[in-house]
Amino acid sequence: MANDTLTVTDNRTGTTYELPIENGAVRAIEFRQMRTDPDDFGLKVYDPSFMNTASCISRVTYIDGDKGILEYRGYPIEELAEKSTYLETAYLLVFGELPTRSQLANWVHEITFHTYIHENIKKFMDGFHHDAHPMGMLVSTVGALSTFYPESKEIFDEEERMTQIYRLIAKMPTIAAFSYRHSRGWPYAYPDNDLSFTGNLLNMLYKLSEPKYSPHPVLERALDVLFILHADHEQNCSSNAMRAVGSSHVDPYSAVAAAAAALYGPLHGGANEAVLRMLSEIGSVDHIPEFIKRFKAGEGRLMGFGHRVYKNYDPRASVIKRLAYQVFDVTGRNPMLDIALELEKIALEDDYFVERKLYPNVDFYSGIIYQSMGFPVEMFPVLFAIPRVAGWIAQWYEMLHDPEQKIARPRQLYLGEPKRQYVPLGQRGQIDAA
Ligand code: CMC
């Protein structure tokens, strides 16, 4: 059996070190012992954007990017999408096992009965400008929840922590729907706790004068499947934000606000919005070659394509592509689909995309479904954030229980000016450009 170690010779000193390899990794701290003299800080490991650094041990989500595999707690995403519900999947992510019948009933009950938000939160949301982006409203309002629940600071009190977990999962759809209705100038529709998680979301979004809203079962289920697919994705930008901010032991609402802010960006959860804008700009199948040429020349990116970890078809994109047809049976075919299908076909045959292993990711088709279901593009990242809160909580929960985790605090390589003396204003010369 091969020795599970790495032998390193520091050619500056001629010293050889033997570093243990555990779980396919070497601990970066091992390099600190490599010094040129006793005053030397020790060798650091430089890895901008965490291209090859594992920041934690996790048992939540497994991805094999080369093979296109995604599993939550060992269960393949395709199986969960077919057989599970979002709330059951959320339980699985947070606690590590599928719930028993009574555990599930209790979980669903607790979440269902935490869907209402304090009336003052409604007033807070009223203060946003009429055309405020709903994701900006969501980020701020989730953060504001910490002021309504000061006991959420008790993150090591199991009971308090559970209450915040119920509240977070339950209130995300309410805040999301209220931000949508605010932007439309519609009165807020309160939660209907007789409905399912996604049925109630559709109710809060679309209910008008009818006494009771009945969601279309196909759309209700489609949304649930989309939520399962978006629930977690291991150490992505927003989960990393959740862990990094949560590592300061701040309350979970503040940490979720940070994670949601990370998700807002167009390279992350904002990509589905960007895909739809791109498809509208392309406008018709005839314009695709011209756009492909532009993307290859570096003028913008083919949004919804490429991924840091998937170098194969994103398994979530395959499920969503199939789901799209079920939704279109109800809503009618979205003309954007034809542009997307042709774009995918051309890109997958093009050397530029093939060489770089750029395949459709989760955002490529999800926006088309959301648009067909009547959501404006601004709501797309919000629809990503609602289910992702389960993953953020699972990652945060795991971090809090991990004895190896401390406050996240990376090192840097300082290449700025060496120590120099302050120059008084009058002696600085005319260096202002303005
Ligand atoms: N269109 C055109 N070229 C691309 C694209 C794209 N979508 N993505 C990557 N490339 C090129 C890039 O220009 C680079 O080429 P070169 O080696 O010649 O410089 C090469 O592929 C590698 O790209 P990278 O930027 O080093 O890759 P990354 O791992 O840092 O970026 C990514 C991953 C997702 C940010 C990137 O692929 C991208 O910007 N995609 C479009 C935005 C998108 O769809 N984001 C959603 C991600 S999935 C949902 C989520 O997790 O939030």
CSV table of C-alpha atoms and ligand atoms in Angstrom, one decimal, residues 267-269 271 301-308 352 356 358 361-363, ligand 1:
chain,number,residue,atom,x,y,z
A,267,LEU,CA,-21.9,35.3,-11.9
A,268,HIS,CA,-23.9,33.3,-9.3
A,269,GLY,CA,-27.7,33.3,-8.6
A,271,ALA,CA,-27.2,34.3,-13.8
A,301,ARG,CA,-20.3,35.6,-21.8
A,302,LEU,CA,-22.8,33.0,-22.8
A,303,MET,CA,-24.8,33.2,-19.6
A,304,GLY,CA,-26.0,30.0,-18.2
A,305,PHE,CA,-23.0,28.2,-19.5
A,306,GLY,CA,-19.9,27.1,-17.7
A,307,HIS,CA,-19.3,26.3,-14.1
A,308,ARG,CA,-16.4,26.3,-11.6
A,352,TYR,CA,-14.3,27.1,-28.1
A,356,ARG,CA,-13.1,24.8,-22.2
A,358,LEU,CA,-18.5,24.8,-21.0
A,361,ASN,CA,-25.7,25.1,-16.0
A,362,VAL,CA,-28.7,25.2,-13.7
A,363,ASP,CA,-29.6,28.7,-14.8
B,1,CMC,N1,-19.1,32.2,-22.0
B,1,CMC,C1,-17.9,32.3,-22.7
B,1,CMC,N2,-16.7,31.9,-22.2
B,1,CMC,C2,-16.7,31.4,-21.0
B,1,CMC,C3,-17.9,31.2,-20.2
B,1,CMC,C4,-19.1,31.6,-20.8
B,1,CMC,N3,-20.2,31.5,-20.1
B,1,CMC,N4,-17.5,30.7,-19.0
B,1,CMC,C5,-16.2,30.6,-19.0
B,1,CMC,N5,-15.7,31.0,-20.2
B,1,CMC,C6,-14.3,30.9,-20.6
B,1,CMC,C7,-13.5,32.0,-20.0
B,1,CMC,O1,-13.4,33.2,-20.8
B,1,CMC,C8,-12.1,31.4,-19.9
B,1,CMC,O2,-11.5,31.4,-21.2
B,1,CMC,P1,-10.0,31.6,-21.3
B,1,CMC,O3,-9.3,30.4,-20.7
B,1,CMC,O4,-9.7,31.6,-22.8
B,1,CMC,O5,-9.6,32.8,-20.6
B,1,CMC,C9,-12.5,29.9,-19.6
B,1,CMC,O6,-13.8,29.7,-20.1
B,1,CMC,C10,-12.5,29.6,-18.1
B,1,CMC,O7,-13.4,30.5,-17.5
B,1,CMC,P2,-13.2,31.0,-16.0
B,1,CMC,O8,-13.9,32.4,-15.8
B,1,CMC,O9,-11.8,30.9,-15.6
B,1,CMC,O10,-14.0,29.9,-15.2
B,1,CMC,P3,-14.6,30.1,-13.7
B,1,CMC,O11,-14.6,28.7,-13.1
B,1,CMC,O12,-13.8,31.1,-12.9
B,1,CMC,O13,-16.0,30.6,-13.9
B,1,CMC,C11,-18.4,30.9,-14.1
B,1,CMC,C12,-17.2,29.9,-13.7
B,1,CMC,C13,-19.7,30.2,-13.8
B,1,CMC,C14,-18.3,32.1,-13.3
B,1,CMC,C15,-18.3,31.2,-15.6
B,1,CMC,O14,-18.3,30.0,-16.4
B,1,CMC,C16,-19.3,32.2,-16.1
B,1,CMC,O15,-19.1,33.4,-16.0
B,1,CMC,N6,-20.5,31.7,-16.6
B,1,CMC,C17,-21.6,32.5,-17.0
B,1,CMC,C18,-22.4,32.9,-15.8
B,1,CMC,C19,-23.2,31.8,-15.2
B,1,CMC,O16,-23.9,31.1,-16.0
B,1,CMC,N7,-23.2,31.6,-13.9
B,1,CMC,C20,-24.0,30.6,-13.2
B,1,CMC,C21,-23.2,29.6,-12.6
B,1,CMC,S1,-24.2,28.2,-12.1
B,1,CMC,C22,-25.2,28.8,-10.8
B,1,CMC,C23,-24.5,29.1,-9.6
B,1,CMC,O17,-23.8,28.3,-9.0
B,1,CMC,O18,-24.7,30.2,-9.1
